[in-house]
């Protein structure tokens, strides 16, 4: 394992311990609301602090973009860590066992290392650019599925910003008819890890943040899948809109979405 990925794994496992400990007594959680349907707990904050402390021991100057504490470190560093300490907070608060720690590192703007860790199931998804993607040390690949009507597709419902809800529902309706099924598990980073490991054949969501997508996107490309924005271009980390899947399923998802691309959904 690349030494940088090893540090990222160490950080994710530390965060995972904090999350698992807290999951034993969710009745005790103090929950605050950042904005409508956007929750944060002291667990999100403690997990993020543990991740950043771990990374800082080895990389004191790297830039960091983390969901709860924002930007820190040397802004002009060639290296940037992109961190979601607890992806799926709403699930976590409800004891719904689908949440993860997501940590990615980009070098000169290109994703280089990725960890998505599901602490409840002890599933560790990792990837380094050019070195493949793994689940607990076993190589993973996207599924071999080629037909949309046989594909299981993941998504995230709009629940915070409702600007695109009509376009979303139209796409949802069409995909409900044209796929084998749609799932909305509630932690985008894990959804992407599931595409990388062949549990899902494709995924789409609008309005995500870079920390929801960065690690999962590298897992998918290292597992032989494709990831893009709604225009089929690589700017999903900036637009927040993502489509991905096995090469054939990805192409068909883009086709279904194409007629709905306008305004903020142009890319
Ligand atoms: C959320 C989850 C969810 C997605 C949201 C994200 P959070 O992250 O990934 O699946 O639909 O858009 O914000 O807030 O639980 O870290
Ligand atoms: Ca998230
Ligand atoms: Ca989060």
Tab-separated table of C-alpha atoms and ligand atoms in Angstrom:
chain	number	residue	atom	x	y	z
A	1	UNK	CA	0.000	0.000	0.000
A	2	UNK	CA	1.266	3.498	-0.839
A	3	UNK	CA	2.507	5.204	2.377
A	4	UNK	CA	0.117	8.154	1.880
A	5	UNK	CA	-2.846	5.791	1.511
A	6	UNK	CA	-1.663	4.043	4.656
A	7	UNK	CA	-1.882	7.308	6.613
A	8	UNK	CA	-5.356	7.943	5.194
A	9	UNK	CA	-6.444	4.454	6.302
A	10	UNK	CA	-5.054	5.076	9.799
A	11	UNK	CA	-7.075	8.310	9.972
A	12	UNK	CA	-10.274	6.618	8.722
A	13	UNK	CA	-9.951	3.765	11.233
A	14	UNK	CA	-9.526	6.256	14.102
A	15	UNK	CA	-12.652	8.094	12.990
A	16	UNK	CA	-14.462	4.757	12.615
A	17	UNK	CA	-13.704	3.854	16.255
A	18	UNK	CA	-15.234	7.135	17.433
A	19	UNK	CA	-18.322	6.541	15.281
A	20	UNK	CA	-18.751	2.919	16.423
A	21	UNK	CA	-18.433	3.866	20.083
A	22	UNK	CA	-21.071	6.592	19.678
A	23	UNK	CA	-23.393	4.265	17.727
A	24	UNK	CA	-23.828	2.158	20.892
A	25	UNK	CA	-25.781	5.003	22.504
A	26	UNK	CA	-27.407	7.190	19.873
A	27	UNK	CA	-29.983	8.325	22.450
A	28	UNK	CA	-27.199	10.440	23.996
A	29	UNK	CA	-26.343	12.285	20.753
A	30	UNK	CA	-26.596	16.060	20.735
A	31	UNK	CA	-27.801	16.988	17.269
A	32	UNK	CA	-27.650	20.499	15.809
A	33	UNK	CA	-29.175	21.665	12.547
A	34	UNK	CA	-26.889	23.514	10.108
A	35	UNK	CA	-29.748	24.285	7.720
A	36	UNK	CA	-32.956	22.505	6.739
A	37	UNK	CA	-32.378	18.706	6.934
A	38	UNK	CA	-28.639	19.215	7.440
A	39	UNK	CA	-27.593	17.793	10.773
A	40	UNK	CA	-24.321	17.654	12.634
A	41	UNK	CA	-23.442	15.848	15.851
A	42	UNK	CA	-20.438	16.002	18.152
A	43	UNK	CA	-19.476	12.669	16.551
A	44	UNK	CA	-19.014	14.326	13.137
A	45	UNK	CA	-16.766	16.912	14.790
A	46	UNK	CA	-14.756	14.463	16.918
A	47	UNK	CA	-14.243	12.131	13.952
A	48	UNK	CA	-13.065	15.028	11.794
A	49	UNK	CA	-10.640	16.241	14.487
A	50	UNK	CA	-9.170	12.730	14.779
A	51	UNK	CA	-8.710	12.500	10.999
A	52	UNK	CA	-7.058	15.904	10.738
A	53	UNK	CA	-4.746	15.221	13.739
A	54	UNK	CA	-3.639	11.962	12.141
A	55	UNK	CA	-2.950	13.538	8.747
A	56	UNK	CA	-1.199	16.536	10.320
A	57	UNK	CA	1.317	14.308	12.172
A	58	UNK	CA	2.815	13.352	8.805
A	59	UNK	CA	1.709	16.186	6.545
A	60	UNK	CA	1.637	19.404	8.585
A	61	UNK	CA	1.429	21.688	5.548
A	62	UNK	CA	-0.962	19.971	3.151
A	63	UNK	CA	-4.173	21.841	2.325
A	64	UNK	CA	-7.337	20.415	3.859
A	65	UNK	CA	-10.972	20.794	2.860
A	66	UNK	CA	-13.147	19.175	5.502
A	67	UNK	CA	-16.923	19.305	5.835
A	68	UNK	CA	-17.131	20.556	9.423
A	69	UNK	CA	-14.033	22.766	9.778
A	70	UNK	CA	-13.693	23.998	6.191
A	71	UNK	CA	-10.321	24.912	4.737
A	72	UNK	CA	-7.042	24.744	6.645
A	73	UNK	CA	-3.332	24.207	5.995
A	74	UNK	CA	-1.248	25.817	3.300
A	75	UNK	CA	-3.726	26.972	0.647
A	76	UNK	CA	-1.100	26.873	-2.143
A	77	UNK	CA	0.021	23.323	-1.318
A	78	UNK	CA	0.097	20.897	-4.274
A	79	UNK	CA	-1.626	18.397	-1.999
A	80	UNK	CA	-5.193	18.659	-0.793
A	81	UNK	CA	-7.131	16.338	1.509
A	82	UNK	CA	-10.894	16.231	1.039
A	83	UNK	CA	-12.676	14.868	4.099
A	84	UNK	CA	-16.182	13.855	5.099
A	85	UNK	CA	-15.775	12.526	8.650
A	86	UNK	CA	-19.276	11.015	8.754
A	87	UNK	CA	-21.150	10.688	5.492
A	88	UNK	CA	-24.745	9.734	6.163
A	89	UNK	CA	-25.284	11.677	9.397
A	90	UNK	CA	-29.075	11.463	9.073
A	91	UNK	CA	-28.809	7.651	8.908
A	92	UNK	CA	-26.405	7.633	11.858
A	93	UNK	CA	-28.724	9.728	14.034
A	94	UNK	CA	-31.547	7.263	13.346
A	95	UNK	CA	-29.467	4.142	13.922
A	96	UNK	CA	-29.917	3.238	10.241
A	97	UNK	CA	-26.682	1.364	9.570
A	98	UNK	CA	-25.462	3.024	6.394
A	99	UNK	CA	-22.790	5.667	6.923
A	100	UNK	CA	-19.070	6.006	6.270
A	101	UNK	CA	-15.866	7.972	6.647
A	102	UNK	CA	-14.616	9.410	3.363
A	103	UNK	CA	-11.058	10.676	2.840
A	104	UNK	CA	-9.441	11.587	-0.483
A	105	UNK	CA	-6.152	13.185	-1.410
A	106	UNK	CA	-5.609	15.151	-4.599
A	107	UNK	CA	-2.222	16.067	-6.046
A	108	UNK	CA	-2.229	19.128	-8.313
A	109	UNK	CA	-6.006	18.793	-8.566
A	110	UNK	CA	-5.938	15.115	-9.602
A	111	UNK	CA	-7.361	12.511	-7.216
A	112	UNK	CA	-4.486	10.316	-6.042
A	113	UNK	CA	-5.658	8.343	-2.983
A	114	UNK	CA	-9.041	7.373	-1.581
A	115	UNK	CA	-10.518	5.681	1.477
A	116	UNK	CA	-14.180	5.026	2.170
A	117	UNK	CA	-14.653	3.188	5.462
A	118	UNK	CA	-17.929	1.682	6.678
A	119	UNK	CA	-17.192	1.247	10.401
A	120	UNK	CA	-20.392	-0.692	11.169
A	121	UNK	CA	-19.539	-3.478	8.718
A	122	UNK	CA	-15.762	-3.002	8.951
A	123	UNK	CA	-15.575	-2.601	5.179
A	124	UNK	CA	-12.559	-0.618	4.032
A	125	UNK	CA	-12.564	0.537	0.406
A	126	UNK	CA	-9.249	1.943	-0.815
A	127	UNK	CA	-7.628	3.089	-4.058
A	128	UNK	CA	-4.525	4.852	-5.285
A	129	UNK	CA	-4.307	6.256	-8.785
A	130	UNK	CA	-3.007	3.637	-11.208
A	131	UNK	CA	-2.944	0.888	-8.570
A	132	UNK	CA	-6.546	-0.404	-8.607
A	133	UNK	CA	-9.312	-0.398	-6.024
A	134	UNK	CA	-9.696	-2.765	-3.070
A	135	UNK	CA	-12.223	-3.860	-0.460
A	136	UNK	CA	-10.420	-5.121	2.648
A	137	UNK	CA	-7.345	-6.033	0.548
A	138	UNK	CA	-9.353	-7.818	-2.163
A	139	UNK	CA	-9.275	-6.265	-5.634
A	140	UNK	CA	-12.682	-4.886	-6.695
A	141	UNK	CA	-14.088	-4.111	-10.119
A	142	UNK	CA	-17.316	-2.569	-11.354
A	143	UNK	CA	-19.941	-5.104	-12.454
A	144	UNK	CA	-20.029	-6.488	-15.973
A	145	UNK	CA	-23.600	-5.322	-16.485
A	146	UNK	CA	-24.206	-3.667	-19.848
A	147	UNK	CA	-27.987	-3.291	-20.101
A	148	UNK	CA	-29.831	-0.557	-18.262
A	149	UNK	CA	-32.894	-2.789	-17.851
A	150	UNK	CA	-30.793	-5.275	-15.846
A	151	UNK	CA	-29.012	-2.609	-13.803
A	152	UNK	CA	-29.464	-1.771	-10.104
A	153	UNK	CA	-29.008	1.988	-9.796
A	154	UNK	CA	-28.264	4.067	-6.718
A	155	UNK	CA	-29.278	7.669	-6.197
A	156	UNK	CA	-29.742	10.395	-3.599
A	157	UNK	CA	-33.075	12.201	-3.342
A	158	UNK	CA	-33.020	15.989	-3.169
A	159	UNK	CA	-33.923	16.804	0.462
A	160	UNK	CA	-32.222	20.086	1.221
A	161	UNK	CA	-32.270	22.154	-1.968
A	162	UNK	CA	-35.422	21.630	-3.928
A	163	UNK	CA	-34.544	23.675	-7.045
A	164	UNK	CA	-34.132	20.550	-9.189
A	165	UNK	CA	-36.858	18.431	-7.737
A	166	UNK	CA	-39.037	18.395	-10.883
A	167	UNK	CA	-36.183	17.440	-13.202
A	168	UNK	CA	-35.087	14.866	-10.619
A	169	UNK	CA	-38.557	13.291	-10.432
A	170	UNK	CA	-38.785	13.097	-14.234
A	171	UNK	CA	-35.442	11.286	-14.428
A	172	UNK	CA	-36.452	9.082	-11.493
A	173	UNK	CA	-39.726	8.137	-13.222
A	174	UNK	CA	-37.987	7.153	-16.416
A	175	UNK	CA	-35.274	5.169	-14.619
A	176	UNK	CA	-37.870	3.415	-12.468
A	177	UNK	CA	-39.364	2.072	-15.693
A	178	UNK	CA	-36.095	1.332	-17.457
A	179	UNK	CA	-33.902	-0.305	-14.768
A	180	UNK	CA	-34.002	-3.418	-12.587
A	181	UNK	CA	-34.379	-1.212	-9.506
A	182	UNK	CA	-33.371	1.985	-7.729
A	183	UNK	CA	-31.884	2.282	-4.227
A	184	UNK	CA	-31.424	5.346	-1.978
A	185	UNK	CA	-29.209	4.127	0.872
A	186	UNK	CA	-28.308	7.637	2.160
A	187	UNK	CA	-24.508	7.918	2.194
A	188	UNK	CA	-23.165	9.068	-1.161
A	189	UNK	CA	-19.556	7.995	-0.526
A	190	UNK	CA	-20.714	4.424	0.190
A	191	UNK	CA	-23.035	4.454	-2.819
A	192	UNK	CA	-19.994	5.231	-4.967
A	193	UNK	CA	-17.962	2.519	-3.216
A	194	UNK	CA	-20.825	0.113	-4.028
A	195	UNK	CA	-20.600	1.045	-7.715
A	196	UNK	CA	-16.838	0.398	-7.536
A	197	UNK	CA	-17.419	-3.033	-5.989
A	198	UNK	CA	-20.218	-4.063	-8.361
A	199	UNK	CA	-23.048	-3.972	-5.799
A	200	UNK	CA	-24.638	-1.153	-7.801
A	201	UNK	CA	-24.260	-0.785	-11.580
A	202	UNK	CA	-24.642	2.981	-11.657
A	203	UNK	CA	-25.480	6.047	-9.590
A	204	UNK	CA	-26.620	9.648	-10.031
A	205	UNK	CA	-27.186	12.543	-7.655
A	206	UNK	CA	-27.405	16.347	-7.851
A	207	UNK	CA	-26.109	19.010	-5.487
A	208	UNK	CA	-23.411	17.007	-3.695
A	209	UNK	CA	-20.301	18.485	-2.059
A	210	UNK	CA	-16.724	17.553	-3.013
A	211	UNK	CA	-16.257	15.578	0.241
A	212	UNK	CA	-19.239	13.341	-0.636
A	213	UNK	CA	-17.718	12.356	-3.975
A	214	UNK	CA	-13.913	12.675	-4.090
A	215	UNK	CA	-12.913	9.346	-2.539
A	216	UNK	CA	-15.735	7.326	-4.121
A	217	UNK	CA	-14.998	8.723	-7.576
A	218	UNK	CA	-11.392	7.508	-7.500
A	219	UNK	CA	-12.574	4.090	-6.275
A	220	UNK	CA	-14.836	3.849	-9.327
A	221	UNK	CA	-12.273	4.887	-11.913
A	222	UNK	CA	-9.705	2.511	-10.381
A	223	UNK	CA	-12.334	-0.247	-10.514
A	224	UNK	CA	-12.873	0.252	-14.250
A	225	UNK	CA	-15.977	2.446	-14.092
A	226	UNK	CA	-16.685	5.912	-15.454
A	227	UNK	CA	-17.553	9.086	-13.523
A	228	UNK	CA	-18.595	12.497	-14.848
A	229	UNK	CA	-20.809	15.532	-14.419
A	230	UNK	CA	-24.156	15.655	-16.256
A	231	UNK	CA	-22.487	16.711	-19.504
A	232	UNK	CA	-20.153	13.699	-19.459
A	233	UNK	CA	-17.268	16.003	-18.461
A	234	UNK	CA	-14.937	15.701	-15.459
A	235	UNK	CA	-16.168	18.728	-13.462
A	236	UNK	CA	-18.448	16.874	-10.991
A	237	UNK	CA	-16.417	18.037	-7.973
A	238	UNK	CA	-17.255	21.640	-8.873
A	239	UNK	CA	-20.810	21.267	-10.215
A	240	UNK	CA	-21.838	18.817	-7.458
A	241	UNK	CA	-23.780	16.754	-10.006
A	242	UNK	CA	-22.488	13.236	-10.604
A	243	UNK	CA	-23.244	10.295	-12.882
A	244	UNK	CA	-21.214	7.089	-12.775
A	245	UNK	CA	-21.344	3.392	-13.477
A	246	UNK	CA	-20.043	0.545	-15.529
A	247	UNK	CA	-18.976	1.956	-18.915
A	248	UNK	CA	-22.198	0.866	-20.695
A	249	UNK	CA	-24.621	1.717	-17.887
A	250	UNK	CA	-22.931	5.104	-17.409
A	251	UNK	CA	-23.494	5.976	-21.093
A	252	UNK	CA	-27.186	5.040	-20.864
A	253	UNK	CA	-27.663	7.070	-17.656
A	254	UNK	CA	-26.175	10.133	-19.373
A	255	UNK	CA	-28.635	9.659	-22.248
A	256	UNK	CA	-31.626	9.541	-19.910
A	257	UNK	CA	-30.418	12.665	-18.065
A	258	UNK	CA	-29.493	14.670	-21.212
A	259	UNK	CA	-32.956	16.156	-21.970
A	260	UNK	CA	-33.148	17.541	-18.399
A	261	UNK	CA	-29.836	19.446	-18.479
A	262	UNK	CA	-30.585	23.108	-17.985
A	263	UNK	CA	-29.688	25.901	-15.537
A	264	UNK	CA	-27.752	24.499	-12.586
A	265	UNK	CA	-28.206	21.045	-14.081
A	266	UNK	CA	-26.337	21.952	-17.296
A	267	UNK	CA	-23.256	20.055	-16.109
B	1	LIG	C1	-25.128	13.400	2.711
B	1	LIG	C2	-25.188	11.973	2.227
B	1	LIG	C3	-26.433	11.750	1.402
B	1	LIG	C4	-26.534	12.704	0.248
B	1	LIG	C5	-26.390	14.120	0.747
B	1	LIG	C6	-25.111	14.309	1.528
B	1	LIG	P1	-23.894	14.023	5.053
B	1	LIG	O1	-23.950	13.645	3.457
B	1	LIG	O2	-24.068	11.649	1.443
B	1	LIG	O3	-26.468	10.450	0.847
B	1	LIG	O4	-27.768	12.525	-0.402
B	1	LIG	O5	-26.467	15.024	-0.322
B	1	LIG	O6	-24.995	15.628	1.966
B	1	LIG	O7	-24.516	15.377	5.196
B	1	LIG	O8	-24.602	12.966	5.763
B	1	LIG	O9	-22.415	14.028	5.283
B	2	LIG	CA1	-21.616	13.841	3.102
B	3	LIG	CA1	-20.824	14.524	6.721
